[in-house]
C-alpha positions as YAML, in Angstrom:
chain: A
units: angstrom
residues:
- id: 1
  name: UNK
  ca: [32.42, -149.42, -54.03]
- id: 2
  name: UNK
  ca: [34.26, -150.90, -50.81]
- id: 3
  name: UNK
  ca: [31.87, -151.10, -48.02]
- id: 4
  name: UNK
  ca: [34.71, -150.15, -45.26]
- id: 5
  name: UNK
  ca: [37.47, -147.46, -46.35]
- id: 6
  name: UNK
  ca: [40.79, -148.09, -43.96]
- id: 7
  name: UNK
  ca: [43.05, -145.34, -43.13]
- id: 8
  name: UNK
  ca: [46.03, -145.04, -41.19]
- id: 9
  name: UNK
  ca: [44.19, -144.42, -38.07]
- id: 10
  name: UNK
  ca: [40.24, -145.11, -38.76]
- id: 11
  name: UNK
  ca: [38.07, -147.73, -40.56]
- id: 12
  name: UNK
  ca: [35.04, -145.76, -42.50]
- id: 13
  name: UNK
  ca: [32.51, -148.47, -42.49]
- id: 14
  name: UNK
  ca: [29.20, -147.90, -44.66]
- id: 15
  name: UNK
  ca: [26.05, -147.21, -43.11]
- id: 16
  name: UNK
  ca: [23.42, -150.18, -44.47]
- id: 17
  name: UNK
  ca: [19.76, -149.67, -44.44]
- id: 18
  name: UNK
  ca: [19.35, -152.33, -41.60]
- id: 19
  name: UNK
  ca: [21.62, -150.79, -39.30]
- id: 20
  name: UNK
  ca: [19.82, -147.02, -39.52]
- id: 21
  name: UNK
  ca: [16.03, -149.17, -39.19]
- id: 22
  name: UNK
  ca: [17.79, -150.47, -35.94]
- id: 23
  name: UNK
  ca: [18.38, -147.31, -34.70]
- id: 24
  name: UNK
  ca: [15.55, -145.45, -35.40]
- id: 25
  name: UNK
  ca: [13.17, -147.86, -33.96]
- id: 26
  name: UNK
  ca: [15.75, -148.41, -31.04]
- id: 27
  name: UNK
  ca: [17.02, -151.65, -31.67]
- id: 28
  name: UNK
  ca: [20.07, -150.76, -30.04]
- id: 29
  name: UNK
  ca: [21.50, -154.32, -29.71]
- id: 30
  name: UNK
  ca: [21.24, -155.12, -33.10]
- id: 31
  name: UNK
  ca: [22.92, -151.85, -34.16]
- id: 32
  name: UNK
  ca: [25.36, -152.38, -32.17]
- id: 33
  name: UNK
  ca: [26.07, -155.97, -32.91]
- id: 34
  name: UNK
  ca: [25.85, -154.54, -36.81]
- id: 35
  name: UNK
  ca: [28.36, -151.80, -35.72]
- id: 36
  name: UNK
  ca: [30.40, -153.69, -33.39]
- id: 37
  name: UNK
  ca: [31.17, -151.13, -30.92]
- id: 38
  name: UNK
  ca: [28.75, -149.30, -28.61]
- id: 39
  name: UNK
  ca: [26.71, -146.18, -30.47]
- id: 40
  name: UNK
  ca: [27.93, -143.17, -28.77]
- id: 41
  name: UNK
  ca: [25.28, -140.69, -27.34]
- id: 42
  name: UNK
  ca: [25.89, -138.04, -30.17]
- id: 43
  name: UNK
  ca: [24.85, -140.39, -32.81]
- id: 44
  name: UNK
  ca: [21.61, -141.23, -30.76]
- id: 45
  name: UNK
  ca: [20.78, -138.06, -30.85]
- id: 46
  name: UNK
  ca: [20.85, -137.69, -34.35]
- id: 47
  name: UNK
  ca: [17.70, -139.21, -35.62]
- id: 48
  name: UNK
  ca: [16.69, -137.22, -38.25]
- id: 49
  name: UNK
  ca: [19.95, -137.37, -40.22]
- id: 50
  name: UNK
  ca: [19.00, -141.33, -39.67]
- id: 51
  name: UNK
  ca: [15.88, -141.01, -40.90]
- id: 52
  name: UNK
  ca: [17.06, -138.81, -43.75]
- id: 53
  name: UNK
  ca: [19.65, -140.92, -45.37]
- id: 54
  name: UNK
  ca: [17.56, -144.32, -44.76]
- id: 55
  name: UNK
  ca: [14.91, -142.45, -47.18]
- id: 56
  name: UNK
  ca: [17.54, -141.62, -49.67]
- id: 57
  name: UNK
  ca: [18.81, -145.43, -49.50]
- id: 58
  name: UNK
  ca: [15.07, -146.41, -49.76]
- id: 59
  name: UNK
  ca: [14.01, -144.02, -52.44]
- id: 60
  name: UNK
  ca: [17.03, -143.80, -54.76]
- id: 61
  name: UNK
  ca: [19.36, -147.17, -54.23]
- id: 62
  name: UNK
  ca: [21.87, -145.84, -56.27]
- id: 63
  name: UNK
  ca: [22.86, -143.68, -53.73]
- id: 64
  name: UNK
  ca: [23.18, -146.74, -51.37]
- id: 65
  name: UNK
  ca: [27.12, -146.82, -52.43]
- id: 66
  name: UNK
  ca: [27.61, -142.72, -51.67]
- id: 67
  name: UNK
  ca: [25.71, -143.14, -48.38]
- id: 68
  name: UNK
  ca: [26.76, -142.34, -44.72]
- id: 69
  name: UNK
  ca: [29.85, -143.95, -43.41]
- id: 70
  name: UNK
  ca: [30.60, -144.40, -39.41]
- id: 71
  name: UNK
  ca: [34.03, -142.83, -38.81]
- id: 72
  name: UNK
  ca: [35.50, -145.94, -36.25]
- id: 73
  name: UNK
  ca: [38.82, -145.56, -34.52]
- id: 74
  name: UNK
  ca: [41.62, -148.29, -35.70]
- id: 75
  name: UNK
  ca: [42.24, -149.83, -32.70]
- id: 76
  name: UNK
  ca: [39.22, -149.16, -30.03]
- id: 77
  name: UNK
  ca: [36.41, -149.36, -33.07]
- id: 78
  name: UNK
  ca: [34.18, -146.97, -31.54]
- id: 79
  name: UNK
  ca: [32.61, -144.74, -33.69]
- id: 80
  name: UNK
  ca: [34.01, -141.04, -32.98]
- id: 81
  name: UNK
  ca: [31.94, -139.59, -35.97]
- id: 82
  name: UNK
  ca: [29.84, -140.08, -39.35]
- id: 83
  name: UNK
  ca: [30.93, -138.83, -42.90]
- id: 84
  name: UNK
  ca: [28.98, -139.04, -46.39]
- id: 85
  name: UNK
  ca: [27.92, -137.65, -49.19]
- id: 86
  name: UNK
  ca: [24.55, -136.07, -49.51]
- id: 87
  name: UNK
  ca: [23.91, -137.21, -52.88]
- id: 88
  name: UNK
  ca: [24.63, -139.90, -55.90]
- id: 89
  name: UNK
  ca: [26.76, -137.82, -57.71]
- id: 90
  name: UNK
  ca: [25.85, -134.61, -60.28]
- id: 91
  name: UNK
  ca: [22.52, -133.82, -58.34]
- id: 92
  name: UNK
  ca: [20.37, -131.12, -60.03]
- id: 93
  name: UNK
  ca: [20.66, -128.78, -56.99]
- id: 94
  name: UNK
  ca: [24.85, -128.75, -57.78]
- id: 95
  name: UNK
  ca: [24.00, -128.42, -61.34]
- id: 96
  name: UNK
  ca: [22.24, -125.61, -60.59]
- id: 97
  name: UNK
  ca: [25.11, -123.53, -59.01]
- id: 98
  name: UNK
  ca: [27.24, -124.54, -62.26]
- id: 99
  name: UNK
  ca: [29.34, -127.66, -61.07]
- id: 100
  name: UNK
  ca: [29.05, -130.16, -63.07]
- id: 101
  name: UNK
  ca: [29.70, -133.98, -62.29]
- id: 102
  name: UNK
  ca: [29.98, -132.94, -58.71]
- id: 103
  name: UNK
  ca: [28.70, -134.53, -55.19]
- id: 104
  name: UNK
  ca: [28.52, -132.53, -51.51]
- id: 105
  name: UNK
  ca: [29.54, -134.28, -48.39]
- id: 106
  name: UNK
  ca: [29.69, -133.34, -44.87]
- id: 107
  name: UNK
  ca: [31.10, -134.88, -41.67]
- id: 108
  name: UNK
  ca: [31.07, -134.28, -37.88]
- id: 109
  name: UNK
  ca: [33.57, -135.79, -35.31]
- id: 110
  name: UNK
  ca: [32.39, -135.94, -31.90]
- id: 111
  name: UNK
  ca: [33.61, -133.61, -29.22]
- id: 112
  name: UNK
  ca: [35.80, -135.73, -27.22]
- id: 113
  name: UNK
  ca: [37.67, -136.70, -30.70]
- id: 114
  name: UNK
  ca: [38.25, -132.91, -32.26]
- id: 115
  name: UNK
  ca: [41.16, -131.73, -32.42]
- id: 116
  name: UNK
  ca: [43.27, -134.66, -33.56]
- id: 117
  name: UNK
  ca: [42.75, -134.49, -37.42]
- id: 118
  name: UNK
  ca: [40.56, -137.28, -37.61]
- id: 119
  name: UNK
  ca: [38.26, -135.05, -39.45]
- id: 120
  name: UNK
  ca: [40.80, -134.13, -42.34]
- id: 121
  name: UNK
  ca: [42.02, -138.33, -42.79]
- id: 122
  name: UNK
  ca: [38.55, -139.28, -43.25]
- id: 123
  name: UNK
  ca: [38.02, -136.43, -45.47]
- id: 124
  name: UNK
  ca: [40.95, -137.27, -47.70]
- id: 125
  name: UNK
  ca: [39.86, -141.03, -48.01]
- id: 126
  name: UNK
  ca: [36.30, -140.06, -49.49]
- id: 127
  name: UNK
  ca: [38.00, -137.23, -51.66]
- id: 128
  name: UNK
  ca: [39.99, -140.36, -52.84]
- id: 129
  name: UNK
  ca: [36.66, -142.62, -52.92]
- id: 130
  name: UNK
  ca: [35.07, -139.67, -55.49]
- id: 131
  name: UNK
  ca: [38.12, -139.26, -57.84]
- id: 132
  name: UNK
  ca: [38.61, -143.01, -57.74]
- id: 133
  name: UNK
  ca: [34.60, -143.11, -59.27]
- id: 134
  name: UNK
  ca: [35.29, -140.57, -61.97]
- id: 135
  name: UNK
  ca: [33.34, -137.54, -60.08]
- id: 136
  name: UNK
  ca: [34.97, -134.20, -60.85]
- id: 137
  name: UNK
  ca: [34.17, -131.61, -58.01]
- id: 138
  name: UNK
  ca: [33.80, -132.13, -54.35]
- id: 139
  name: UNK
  ca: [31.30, -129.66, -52.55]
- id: 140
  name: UNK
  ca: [31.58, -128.77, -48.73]
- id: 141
  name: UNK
  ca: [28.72, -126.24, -47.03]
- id: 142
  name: UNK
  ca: [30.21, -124.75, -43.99]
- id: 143
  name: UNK
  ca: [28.74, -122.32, -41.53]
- id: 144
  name: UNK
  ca: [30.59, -119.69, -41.46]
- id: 145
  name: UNK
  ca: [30.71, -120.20, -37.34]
- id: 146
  name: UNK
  ca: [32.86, -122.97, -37.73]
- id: 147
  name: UNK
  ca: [36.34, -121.92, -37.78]
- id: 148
  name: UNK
  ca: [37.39, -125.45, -37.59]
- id: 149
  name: UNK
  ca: [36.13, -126.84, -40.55]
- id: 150
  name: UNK
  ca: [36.46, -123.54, -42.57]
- id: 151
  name: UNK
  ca: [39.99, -124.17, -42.10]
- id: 152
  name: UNK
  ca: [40.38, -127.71, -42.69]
- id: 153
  name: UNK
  ca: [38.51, -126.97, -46.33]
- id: 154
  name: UNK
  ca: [41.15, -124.26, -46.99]
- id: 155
  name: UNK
  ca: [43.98, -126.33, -46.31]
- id: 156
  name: UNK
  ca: [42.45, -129.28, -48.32]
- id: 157
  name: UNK
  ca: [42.59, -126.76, -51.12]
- id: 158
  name: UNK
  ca: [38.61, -125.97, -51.36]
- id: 159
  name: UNK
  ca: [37.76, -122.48, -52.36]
- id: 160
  name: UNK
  ca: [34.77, -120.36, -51.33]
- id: 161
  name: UNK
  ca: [32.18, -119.58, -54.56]
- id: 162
  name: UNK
  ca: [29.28, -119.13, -53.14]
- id: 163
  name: UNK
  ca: [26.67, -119.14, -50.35]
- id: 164
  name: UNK
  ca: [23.29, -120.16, -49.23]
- id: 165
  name: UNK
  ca: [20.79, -120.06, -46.66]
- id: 166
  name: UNK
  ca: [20.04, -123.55, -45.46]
- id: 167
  name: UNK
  ca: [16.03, -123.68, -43.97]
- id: 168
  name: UNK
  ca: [17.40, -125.62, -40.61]
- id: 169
  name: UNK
  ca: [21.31, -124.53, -40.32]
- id: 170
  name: UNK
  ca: [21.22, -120.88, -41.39]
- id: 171
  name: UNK
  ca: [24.28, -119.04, -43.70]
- id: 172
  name: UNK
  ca: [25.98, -121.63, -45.04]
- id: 173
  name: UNK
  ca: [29.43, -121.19, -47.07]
- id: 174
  name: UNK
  ca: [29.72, -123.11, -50.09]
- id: 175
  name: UNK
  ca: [33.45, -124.81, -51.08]
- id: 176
  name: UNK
  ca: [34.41, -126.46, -54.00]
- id: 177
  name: UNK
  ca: [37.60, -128.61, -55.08]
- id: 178
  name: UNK
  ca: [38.43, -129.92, -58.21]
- id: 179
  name: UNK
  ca: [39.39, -133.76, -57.77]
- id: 180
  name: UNK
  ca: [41.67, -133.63, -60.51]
- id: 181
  name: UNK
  ca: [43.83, -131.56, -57.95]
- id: 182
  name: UNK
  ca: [44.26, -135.03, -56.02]
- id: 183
  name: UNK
  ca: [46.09, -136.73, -58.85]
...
């Protein structure tokens, strides 16, 4: 699987294993060098997402490939956001709500960038990334607070099936789309 996906306005650029150990023991520099751009304030902030996914890279390196992408603007390469999937695909926990061969990702643009439907084109190129590798279903979890990305799952053609109550975000919405529905 491609280690940067290009779109017509952004450059999704996989997250590697060294450049989350630079952040989270502040090696700023070298992320940065890794990254190429300067790390925006909103992605310092999120640590424990870092430290998260760098377990799931350590613990299960087949989900090294699915992993969390920076969201980089085309032309100024700063990172406006993070996208990835939470999984490998066809995790037990997605079994267990009945979808089969499926995988759950979530994004977040930062403020400044909203608005613009950078959110939606980098959602569209890992919907492509997940057909493209034969996985069926895409999952989205939503609080039901956010108008914004409620409606960008509606008009991507996901459909509410279910919900949940997530132990650090609250009610969460659950979405599904079939990926046969993008070919």
């Amino acid at each position: 699987m491609t280690a940067c996906l290009t779109t017509t306005r952004l450059n999704l650029r996989r997250l590697e294993l060294a450049f989350l150990h630079s952040c989270l023991t502040a090696n700023y520099p070298q992320a940065q060098q890794w990254l190429g751009a300067e790390l925006p304030a909103p992605w310092l902030a999120q640590w424990q997402l870092m430290a998260l996914r760098h377990k799931d890279m350590v613990l299960d390196p087949d989900y090294r490939p699915w992993g969390l992408r920076a969201i980089c603007h085309g032309d100024s390469g700063q990172m406006i956001g993070h996208i990835g999937f939470h999984t490998a695909p066809n995790p037990d926990y997605l079994q267990q709500l009945g979808v089969r061969n499926g995988i759950e990702l979530g994004y977040e643009i930062y403020p400044q960038w909203r608005r613009q439907g950078y959110a939606g084109e980098a959602l569209d190129a890992m919907l492509s990334l997940a057909a493209q590798q034969g996985v069926a279903t895409a999952i989205l979890s939503i609080s039901p607070d956010n108008l914004a990305s409620t409606a960008l799952a509606r008009r991507r053609g996901f459909i509410h099936f279910t919900e949940h109550q997530d132990p650090e975000d609250g009610l969460e919405w659950v979405y599904q789309l079939p990926l046969t529905a993008l070919g």
